PDB file of C-alpha atoms and ligand atoms in Angstrom:
ATOM      1  CA  MET O1333      78.836  29.996 -33.958  1.00 61.00           C
ATOM      2  CA  THR O1334      81.454  29.490 -31.330  1.00 82.00           C
ATOM      3  CA  ARG O1335      82.162  32.418 -29.125  1.00 95.00           C
ATOM      4  CA  PRO O1336      85.646  32.798 -27.627  1.00 96.00           C
ATOM      5  CA  TYR O1337      85.900  32.282 -23.867  1.00 98.00           C
ATOM      6  CA  TYR O1338      86.840  35.445 -21.999  1.00 98.00           C
ATOM      7  CA  ILE O1339      88.317  35.106 -18.511  1.00 98.00           C
ATOM      8  CA  ALA O1340      88.818  38.268 -16.468  1.00 98.00           C
ATOM      9  CA  GLY O1341      90.348  38.829 -13.055  1.00 98.00           C
ATOM     10  CA  ASN O1342      88.968  41.678 -10.974  1.00 98.00           C
ATOM     11  CA  TRP O1343      91.527  42.381  -8.256  1.00 98.00           C
ATOM     12  CA  LYS O1344      89.218  44.881  -6.510  1.00 98.00           C
ATOM     13  CA  MET O1345      90.906  46.933  -3.759  1.00 98.00           C
ATOM     14  CA  HIS O1346      93.757  44.499  -3.250  1.00 98.00           C
ATOM     15  CA  LYS O1347      97.501  44.621  -3.795  1.00 98.00           C
ATOM     16  CA  THR O1348     100.217  47.211  -3.627  1.00 98.00           C
ATOM     17  CA  ARG O1349     102.156  47.871  -6.807  1.00 98.00           C
ATOM     18  CA  SER O1350     104.856  45.335  -5.987  1.00 98.00           C
ATOM     19  CA  GLU O1351     102.272  42.653  -5.180  1.00 98.00           C
ATOM     20  CA  ALA O1352     100.365  43.452  -8.361  1.00 98.00           C
ATOM     21  CA  ALA O1353     103.576  43.331 -10.397  1.00 98.00           C
ATOM     22  CA  GLU O1354     104.459  39.932  -9.015  1.00 98.00           C
ATOM     23  CA  LEU O1355     101.064  38.470  -9.900  1.00 98.00           C
ATOM     24  CA  ALA O1356     101.070  40.086 -13.337  1.00 99.00           C
ATOM     25  CA  LYS O1357     104.508  38.636 -14.128  1.00 98.00           C
ATOM     26  CA  THR O1358     103.445  35.151 -13.067  1.00 98.00           C
ATOM     27  CA  LEU O1359     100.215  35.343 -15.085  1.00 98.00           C
ATOM     28  CA  THR O1360     101.985  36.625 -18.174  1.00 98.00           C
ATOM     29  CA  ALA O1361     104.282  33.615 -18.039  1.00 98.00           C
ATOM     30  CA  ARG O1362     101.710  30.986 -17.099  1.00 98.00           C
ATOM     31  CA  LEU O1363      98.955  32.096 -19.483  1.00 98.00           C
ATOM     32  CA  LYS O1364     101.128  32.663 -22.507  1.00 98.00           C
ATOM     33  CA  ASP O1365      99.923  29.470 -24.176  1.00 97.00           C
ATOM     34  CA  GLY O1366      96.349  29.925 -23.008  1.00 98.00           C
ATOM     35  CA  LYS O1367      93.773  29.715 -25.753  1.00 96.00           C
ATOM     36  CA  HIS O1368      91.137  32.004 -24.313  1.00 98.00           C
ATOM     37  CA  LYS O1369      90.816  35.782 -24.074  1.00 98.00           C
ATOM     38  CA  TYR O1370      92.235  37.210 -20.817  1.00 98.00           C
ATOM     39  CA  LEU O1371      92.048  40.401 -18.810  1.00 98.00           C
ATOM     40  CA  VAL O1372      93.277  41.626 -15.461  1.00 99.00           C
ATOM     41  CA  ALA O1373      91.776  44.647 -13.710  1.00 99.00           C
ATOM     42  CA  PRO O1374      94.065  45.921 -10.962  1.00 98.00           C
ATOM     43  CA  SER O1375      93.383  48.971  -8.790  1.00 98.00           C
ATOM     44  CA  PHE O1376      93.936  52.355 -10.412  1.00 98.00           C
ATOM     45  CA  THR O1377      97.194  52.703  -8.473  1.00 98.00           C
ATOM     46  CA  SER O1378      98.668  49.587 -10.081  1.00 98.00           C
ATOM     47  CA  LEU O1379      97.452  50.106 -13.644  1.00 98.00           C
ATOM     48  CA  GLU O1380     100.672  51.625 -14.912  1.00 98.00           C
ATOM     49  CA  THR O1381     102.856  48.971 -13.285  1.00 98.00           C
ATOM     50  CA  VAL O1382     100.717  46.059 -14.451  1.00 98.00           C
ATOM     51  CA  GLY O1383     100.238  47.640 -17.882  1.00 98.00           C
ATOM     52  CA  ALA O1384     103.996  47.663 -18.467  1.00 98.00           C
ATOM     53  CA  ILE O1385     104.150  43.960 -17.601  1.00 98.00           C
ATOM     54  CA  VAL O1386     101.202  42.688 -19.656  1.00 98.00           C
ATOM     55  CA  LYS O1387     101.980  44.876 -22.663  1.00 98.00           C
ATOM     56  CA  GLY O1388     102.510  42.698 -25.734  1.00 97.00           C
ATOM     57  CA  SER O1389     101.132  39.618 -23.932  1.00 98.00           C
ATOM     58  CA  ASN O1390      97.756  37.934 -24.416  1.00 98.00           C
ATOM     59  CA  ILE O1391      96.386  39.652 -21.285  1.00 98.00           C
ATOM     60  CA  LEU O1392      94.355  42.838 -21.650  1.00 98.00           C
ATOM     61  CA  LEU O1393      94.589  45.687 -19.147  1.00 98.00           C
ATOM     62  CA  GLY O1394      91.294  46.626 -17.533  1.00 99.00           C
ATOM     63  CA  ALA O1395      90.141  49.250 -15.045  1.00 99.00           C
ATOM     64  CA  GLN O1396      87.469  48.516 -12.450  1.00 98.00           C
ATOM     65  CA  ASN O1397      85.527  51.743 -12.853  1.00 98.00           C
ATOM     66  CA  MET O1398      85.647  55.165 -14.461  1.00 98.00           C
ATOM     67  CA  ALA O1399      84.058  58.569 -13.950  1.00 98.00           C
ATOM     68  CA  ALA O1400      81.002  59.514 -16.003  1.00 98.00           C
ATOM     69  CA  GLU O1401      82.604  62.800 -17.091  1.00 98.00           C
ATOM     70  CA  GLU O1402      85.616  63.299 -19.292  1.00 97.00           C
ATOM     71  CA  GLN O1403      87.273  65.739 -16.904  1.00 96.00           C
ATOM     72  CA  GLY O1404      86.447  68.451 -14.412  1.00 97.00           C
ATOM     73  CA  ALA O1405      85.834  69.107 -10.750  1.00 98.00           C
ATOM     74  CA  HIS O1406      85.233  65.522  -9.590  1.00 98.00           C
ATOM     75  CA  THR O1407      87.352  64.961  -6.524  1.00 98.00           C
ATOM     76  CA  GLY O1408      88.482  61.379  -6.169  1.00 97.00           C
ATOM     77  CA  GLU O1409      87.316  60.228  -9.583  1.00 98.00           C
ATOM     78  CA  VAL O1410      89.431  58.863 -12.454  1.00 98.00           C
ATOM     79  CA  SER O1411      88.681  59.836 -16.035  1.00 98.00           C
ATOM     80  CA  VAL O1412      88.591  57.952 -19.280  1.00 98.00           C
ATOM     81  CA  LEU O1413      91.425  60.119 -20.595  1.00 98.00           C
ATOM     82  CA  GLN O1414      93.593  59.205 -17.626  1.00 98.00           C
ATOM     83  CA  LEU O1415      92.839  55.513 -18.098  1.00 98.00           C
ATOM     84  CA  LYS O1416      93.693  55.645 -21.775  1.00 98.00           C
ATOM     85  CA  ASP O1417      96.908  57.465 -20.931  1.00 98.00           C
ATOM     86  CA  LEU O1418      97.905  54.417 -18.860  1.00 98.00           C
ATOM     87  CA  GLY O1419      97.183  52.004 -21.685  1.00 98.00           C
ATOM     88  CA  VAL O1420      93.885  50.713 -20.311  1.00 98.00           C
ATOM     89  CA  GLN O1421      91.925  48.843 -22.985  1.00 98.00           C
ATOM     90  CA  VAL O1422      88.803  47.751 -21.142  1.00 99.00           C
ATOM     91  CA  VAL O1423      86.712  49.131 -18.309  1.00 99.00           C
ATOM     92  CA  ILE O1424      84.402  47.204 -15.986  1.00 99.00           C
ATOM     93  CA  LEU O1425      81.223  49.211 -15.435  1.00 98.00           C
ATOM     94  CA  GLY O1426      78.212  48.665 -13.201  1.00 98.00           C
ATOM     95  CA  HIS O1427      79.876  46.143 -10.916  1.00 98.00           C
ATOM     96  CA  SER O1428      77.488  45.232  -8.109  1.00 97.00           C
ATOM     97  CA  GLU O1429      79.776  46.831  -5.541  1.00 97.00           C
ATOM     98  CA  ARG O1430      79.504  50.076  -7.503  1.00 98.00           C
ATOM     99  CA  ARG O1431      75.741  49.707  -7.840  1.00 98.00           C
ATOM    100  CA  HIS O1432      74.961  48.742  -4.268  1.00 96.00           C
ATOM    101  CA  THR O1433      77.734  50.104  -2.034  1.00 97.00           C
ATOM    102  CA  TYR O1434      78.330  53.294  -4.021  1.00 97.00           C
ATOM    103  CA  LYS O1435      74.762  53.730  -5.269  1.00 98.00           C
ATOM    104  CA  GLU O1436      75.483  53.962  -8.977  1.00 98.00           C
ATOM    105  CA  ASP O1437      72.238  53.806 -10.930  1.00 98.00           C
ATOM    106  CA  ASP O1438      71.523  52.608 -14.453  1.00 98.00           C
ATOM    107  CA  GLU O1439      71.500  56.132 -15.835  1.00 98.00           C
ATOM    108  CA  LEU O1440      74.978  56.900 -14.521  1.00 98.00           C
ATOM    109  CA  ILE O1441      76.272  53.532 -15.707  1.00 98.00           C
ATOM    110  CA  ASN O1442      74.804  54.155 -19.170  1.00 98.00           C
ATOM    111  CA  LYS O1443      76.594  57.503 -19.312  1.00 98.00           C
ATOM    112  CA  LYS O1444      79.861  55.761 -18.461  1.00 98.00           C
ATOM    113  CA  VAL O1445      79.246  53.091 -21.114  1.00 98.00           C
ATOM    114  CA  HIS O1446      78.865  55.780 -23.789  1.00 98.00           C
ATOM    115  CA  LEU O1447      81.900  57.706 -22.619  1.00 98.00           C
ATOM    116  CA  ALA O1448      84.076  54.595 -22.607  1.00 98.00           C
ATOM    117  CA  LEU O1449      82.924  53.455 -26.055  1.00 98.00           C
ATOM    118  CA  ASN O1450      83.281  56.938 -27.508  1.00 98.00           C
ATOM    119  CA  HIS O1451      86.878  56.986 -26.338  1.00 98.00           C
ATOM    120  CA  GLY O1452      87.673  53.591 -27.788  1.00 98.00           C
ATOM    121  CA  LEU O1453      87.645  51.550 -24.597  1.00 98.00           C
ATOM    122  CA  ASP O1454      85.908  48.182 -24.518  1.00 98.00           C
ATOM    123  CA  VAL O1455      83.371  47.651 -21.751  1.00 99.00           C
ATOM    124  CA  ILE O1456      82.444  44.813 -19.437  1.00 99.00           C
ATOM    125  CA  LEU O1457      78.952  45.744 -18.258  1.00 98.00           C
ATOM    126  CA  CYS O1458      77.939  43.908 -15.077  1.00 98.00           C
ATOM    127  CA  ILE O1459      74.365  43.011 -14.257  1.00 98.00           C
ATOM    128  CA  GLY O1460      72.818  40.843 -11.571  1.00 98.00           C
ATOM    129  CA  GLU O1461      70.043  40.550  -9.045  1.00 97.00           C
ATOM    130  CA  LEU O1462      70.008  40.697  -5.240  1.00 96.00           C
ATOM    131  CA  LEU O1463      69.000  37.614  -3.274  1.00 94.00           C
ATOM    132  CA  SER O1464      65.688  39.262  -2.332  1.00 94.00           C
ATOM    133  CA  GLU O1465      64.990  39.925  -6.012  1.00 96.00           C
ATOM    134  CA  ARG O1466      65.759  36.316  -6.921  1.00 94.00           C
ATOM    135  CA  GLU O1467      63.517  35.057  -4.133  1.00 92.00           C
ATOM    136  CA  ALA O1468      60.754  37.301  -5.389  1.00 95.00           C
ATOM    137  CA  GLY O1469      61.062  35.758  -8.858  1.00 96.00           C
ATOM    138  CA  GLN O1470      62.484  38.998 -10.266  1.00 97.00           C
ATOM    139  CA  ALA O1471      65.937  37.841 -11.416  1.00 97.00           C
ATOM    140  CA  GLU O1472      65.142  37.959 -15.138  1.00 98.00           C
ATOM    141  CA  LYS O1473      63.346  41.267 -14.889  1.00 98.00           C
ATOM    142  CA  VAL O1474      66.172  42.938 -12.947  1.00 98.00           C
ATOM    143  CA  CYS O1475      68.780  41.666 -15.402  1.00 98.00           C
ATOM    144  CA  GLU O1476      66.666  42.780 -18.344  1.00 98.00           C
ATOM    145  CA  THR O1477      66.246  46.286 -16.950  1.00 98.00           C
ATOM    146  CA  GLN O1478      69.948  46.642 -16.158  1.00 98.00           C
ATOM    147  CA  THR O1479      70.838  45.421 -19.649  1.00 98.00           C
ATOM    148  CA  ARG O1480      68.333  47.663 -21.434  1.00 98.00           C
ATOM    149  CA  LYS O1481      69.172  50.773 -19.432  1.00 98.00           C
ATOM    150  CA  GLY O1482      72.901  50.129 -19.414  1.00 98.00           C
ATOM    151  CA  LEU O1483      72.930  49.812 -23.201  1.00 98.00           C
ATOM    152  CA  GLU O1484      70.413  52.531 -24.005  1.00 98.00           C
ATOM    153  CA  GLY O1485      71.514  54.435 -27.099  1.00 98.00           C
ATOM    154  CA  VAL O1486      74.462  52.112 -27.796  1.00 98.00           C
ATOM    155  CA  SER O1487      74.725  51.417 -31.526  1.00 98.00           C
ATOM    156  CA  ALA O1488      75.102  47.954 -33.025  1.00 98.00           C
ATOM    157  CA  SER O1489      78.761  48.683 -33.757  1.00 98.00           C
ATOM    158  CA  GLY O1490      79.279  49.953 -30.193  1.00 98.00           C
ATOM    159  CA  LEU O1491      77.711  46.772 -28.883  1.00 98.00           C
ATOM    160  CA  GLU O1492      80.464  44.742 -30.534  1.00 98.00           C
ATOM    161  CA  ARG O1493      82.855  46.216 -27.964  1.00 98.00           C
ATOM    162  CA  VAL O1494      80.653  45.333 -25.003  1.00 98.00           C
ATOM    163  CA  THR O1495      80.861  42.147 -22.950  1.00 98.00           C
ATOM    164  CA  LEU O1496      78.158  41.403 -20.398  1.00 98.00           C
ATOM    165  CA  ALA O1497      78.917  39.864 -17.022  1.00 98.00           C
ATOM    166  CA  TYR O1498      76.076  38.227 -15.121  1.00 98.00           C
ATOM    167  CA  GLU O1499      76.985  38.419 -11.471  1.00 97.00           C
ATOM    168  CA  PRO O1500      74.185  37.512  -9.069  1.00 96.00           C
ATOM    169  CA  VAL O1501      74.895  39.732  -6.071  1.00 94.00           C
ATOM    170  CA  TRP O1502      74.266  36.903  -3.605  1.00 91.00           C
ATOM    171  CA  ALA O1503      77.052  34.863  -5.195  1.00 92.00           C
ATOM    172  CA  ILE O1504      79.778  37.514  -5.123  1.00 88.00           C
ATOM    173  CA  GLY O1505      82.460  36.841  -2.541  1.00 85.00           C
ATOM    174  CA  THR O1506      80.115  34.580  -0.604  1.00 88.00           C
ATOM    175  CA  GLY O1507      81.347  31.189  -1.740  1.00 85.00           C
ATOM    176  CA  LYS O1508      77.842  30.504  -3.100  1.00 84.00           C
ATOM    177  CA  THR O1509      77.840  29.967  -6.837  1.00 83.00           C
ATOM    178  CA  ALA O1510      74.772  29.895  -9.010  1.00 87.00           C
ATOM    179  CA  THR O1511      74.318  26.381 -10.350  1.00 94.00           C
ATOM    180  CA  PRO O1512      75.450  26.118 -13.956  1.00 96.00           C
ATOM    181  CA  GLU O1513      71.780  25.557 -14.891  1.00 96.00           C
ATOM    182  CA  ASP O1514      70.512  28.636 -13.034  1.00 95.00           C
ATOM    183  CA  ALA O1515      73.262  30.801 -14.467  1.00 97.00           C
ATOM    184  CA  ASP O1516      72.666  29.485 -17.980  1.00 97.00           C
ATOM    185  CA  THR O1517      68.956  30.268 -17.679  1.00 97.00           C
ATOM    186  CA  ILE O1518      69.725  33.914 -16.998  1.00 98.00           C
ATOM    187  CA  HIS O1519      72.422  34.045 -19.668  1.00 98.00           C
ATOM    188  CA  ALA O1520      69.986  32.647 -22.229  1.00 98.00           C
ATOM    189  CA  TYR O1521      67.353  35.131 -21.133  1.00 98.00           C
ATOM    190  CA  VAL O1522      69.759  38.064 -21.420  1.00 98.00           C
ATOM    191  CA  ARG O1523      70.875  36.847 -24.832  1.00 98.00           C
ATOM    192  CA  GLY O1524      67.210  37.007 -25.798  1.00 98.00           C
ATOM    193  CA  VAL O1525      67.056  40.592 -24.534  1.00 98.00           C
ATOM    194  CA  ILE O1526      69.989  41.461 -26.829  1.00 98.00           C
ATOM    195  CA  ALA O1527      68.195  39.785 -29.732  1.00 98.00           C
ATOM    196  CA  ARG O1528      65.124  41.929 -29.092  1.00 98.00           C
ATOM    197  CA  LEU O1529      67.120  45.148 -28.640  1.00 98.00           C
ATOM    198  CA  TYR O1530      69.431  44.522 -31.605  1.00 98.00           C
ATOM    199  CA  ASP O1531      69.131  41.344 -33.658  1.00 98.00           C
ATOM    200  CA  ALA O1532      69.773  37.621 -33.574  1.00 98.00           C
ATOM    201  CA  SER O1533      73.293  37.926 -34.884  1.00 98.00           C
ATOM    202  CA  ALA O1534      74.274  40.490 -32.225  1.00 98.00           C
ATOM    203  CA  ALA O1535      72.803  38.189 -29.578  1.00 98.00           C
ATOM    204  CA  GLU O1536      74.692  35.207 -30.949  1.00 98.00           C
ATOM    205  CA  LYS O1537      77.981  37.123 -30.846  1.00 98.00           C
ATOM    206  CA  MET O1538      77.504  38.612 -27.374  1.00 98.00           C
ATOM    207  CA  ILE O1539      80.000  37.275 -24.836  1.00 98.00           C
ATOM    208  CA  ILE O1540      78.319  36.823 -21.467  1.00 98.00           C
ATOM    209  CA  GLN O1541      80.641  36.088 -18.569  1.00 98.00           C
ATOM    210  CA  TYR O1542      79.458  34.601 -15.313  1.00 97.00           C
ATOM    211  CA  GLY O1543      80.780  36.015 -12.042  1.00 96.00           C
ATOM    212  CA  GLY O1544      80.251  35.096  -8.409  1.00 95.00           C
ATOM    213  CA  SER O1545      82.553  32.721  -6.531  1.00 93.00           C
ATOM    214  CA  VAL O1546      84.022  31.190  -9.659  1.00 96.00           C
ATOM    215  CA  LYS O1547      86.851  28.833  -8.752  1.00 95.00           C
ATOM    216  CA  ALA O1548      88.850  26.074 -10.403  1.00 96.00           C
ATOM    217  CA  GLU O1549      86.408  23.473  -9.059  1.00 95.00           C
ATOM    218  CA  ASN O1550      83.318  24.965 -10.727  1.00 95.00           C
ATOM    219  CA  ALA O1551      84.709  26.888 -13.715  1.00 96.00           C
ATOM    220  CA  ALA O1552      84.591  24.080 -16.253  1.00 95.00           C
ATOM    221  CA  GLN O1553      81.005  23.059 -15.400  1.00 96.00           C
ATOM    222  CA  LEU O1554      79.851  26.667 -15.655  1.00 97.00           C
ATOM    223  CA  MET O1555      81.593  27.303 -18.943  1.00 96.00           C
ATOM    224  CA  ALA O1556      80.354  24.040 -20.417  1.00 96.00           C
ATOM    225  CA  LYS O1557      76.908  25.644 -20.539  1.00 97.00           C
ATOM    226  CA  GLU O1558      75.828  26.901 -23.903  1.00 97.00           C
ATOM    227  CA  ASN O1559      75.339  30.519 -22.910  1.00 98.00           C
ATOM    228  CA  ILE O1560      78.225  30.975 -20.464  1.00 98.00           C
ATOM    229  CA  ASP O1561      81.167  32.411 -22.355  1.00 98.00           C
ATOM    230  CA  GLY O1562      83.699  33.105 -19.667  1.00 98.00           C
ATOM    231  CA  ALA O1563      84.140  34.316 -16.147  1.00 98.00           C
ATOM    232  CA  LEU O1564      84.663  37.486 -14.179  1.00 98.00           C
ATOM    233  CA  VAL O1565      86.661  36.286 -11.211  1.00 98.00           C
ATOM    234  CA  GLY O1566      87.190  38.185  -7.951  1.00 97.00           C
ATOM    235  CA  GLY O1567      88.662  36.312  -4.989  1.00 97.00           C
ATOM    236  CA  ALA O1568      90.174  33.481  -7.000  1.00 98.00           C
ATOM    237  CA  SER O1569      91.946  35.947  -9.303  1.00 98.00           C
ATOM    238  CA  LEU O1570      94.175  37.234  -6.516  1.00 98.00           C
ATOM    239  CA  LYS O1571      96.588  34.315  -6.687  1.00 98.00           C
ATOM    240  CA  ALA O1572      98.092  32.717  -9.768  1.00 98.00           C
ATOM    241  CA  ASP O1573      97.539  29.267  -8.306  1.00 98.00           C
ATOM    242  CA  THR O1574      93.798  29.806  -8.125  1.00 98.00           C
ATOM    243  CA  PHE O1575      93.370  31.922 -11.282  1.00 98.00           C
ATOM    244  CA  VAL O1576      95.523  29.989 -13.739  1.00 98.00           C
ATOM    245  CA  PRO O1577      93.476  26.754 -13.536  1.00 98.00           C
ATOM    246  CA  ILE O1578      90.332  28.766 -14.290  1.00 98.00           C
ATOM    247  CA  ALA O1579      92.006  30.641 -17.135  1.00 98.00           C
ATOM    248  CA  MET O1580      93.465  27.464 -18.638  1.00 97.00           C
ATOM    249  CA  PHE O1581      90.298  25.380 -18.417  1.00 94.00           C
ATOM    250  CA  GLY O1582      89.295  23.203 -21.327  1.00 88.00           C
TER     251      GLY O1582
HETATM  252  P1  PGA Q2877      84.095  36.729  -6.507  1.00 69.74           P
HETATM  253  O1  PGA Q2877      83.867  38.162  -7.188  1.00 69.74           O
HETATM  254  O2  PGA Q2877      84.717  35.847  -7.552  1.00 69.74           O
HETATM  255  O3  PGA Q2877      85.038  37.002  -5.355  1.00 69.74           O
HETATM  256  O4  PGA Q2877      82.775  36.235  -6.053  1.00 69.74           O
HETATM  257  C1  PGA Q2877      83.404  38.259  -8.492  1.00 69.74           C
HETATM  258  C2  PGA Q2877      83.259  39.709  -8.867  1.00 69.74           C
HETATM  259  O5  PGA Q2877      82.828  40.508  -8.032  1.00 69.74           O
HETATM  260  O6  PGA Q2877      83.564  40.103 -10.018  1.00 69.74           O
END
């Protein structure tokens, strides 16, 4: 089967509302004839502004994180109900910056995955190994564990609303990209994990994005690989001139 390509921009902690609005307007115009699936994930503070601009376009509105509880005494957190209220359709969970800088573990991420799915949000679940883990020959094992634990208890129908993003930590924001072959090896391995956890058809349908220094110059080679179904783009998603060529590849 042919899986659709899914290209997402993670704006991280960048852009004021007016800057975000400007980029969103440009992307809405320049991607309108794009043939892939698109998403932008601005900061919480720009979600409403960007949501109003991308509404009705072919660009989905994503959040970069979400609390593990529906509501309550959680100073500084943002809830699933608040995201839905702003029109958010997708939430990125388990990003490596959340895992490593903010110490989110697989159990917490799994709780967030369930909460998001239960409330009708789609999920991009990020996985990926550290450089030390890769050097120790543990890349597959780490990705398998993060996939298994992140998806624990998720039903086959829930899984249909999950996208995986393989983002080797050593490639994020560093300018170092995994070679298309190395990335494809992990993607194929993770697809096998999905086949074992669910079944062959679920594995075949699973969209697995690659993330980590994706740019116009390497996007097409990465996505030409059999198991690479899109990209989760950080740095290069901050400007239309660098994101549009990635989004319009092929
Ligand atoms: P990068 O970030 O493209 O800047 O490496 C990717 C990501 O963290 O999603």
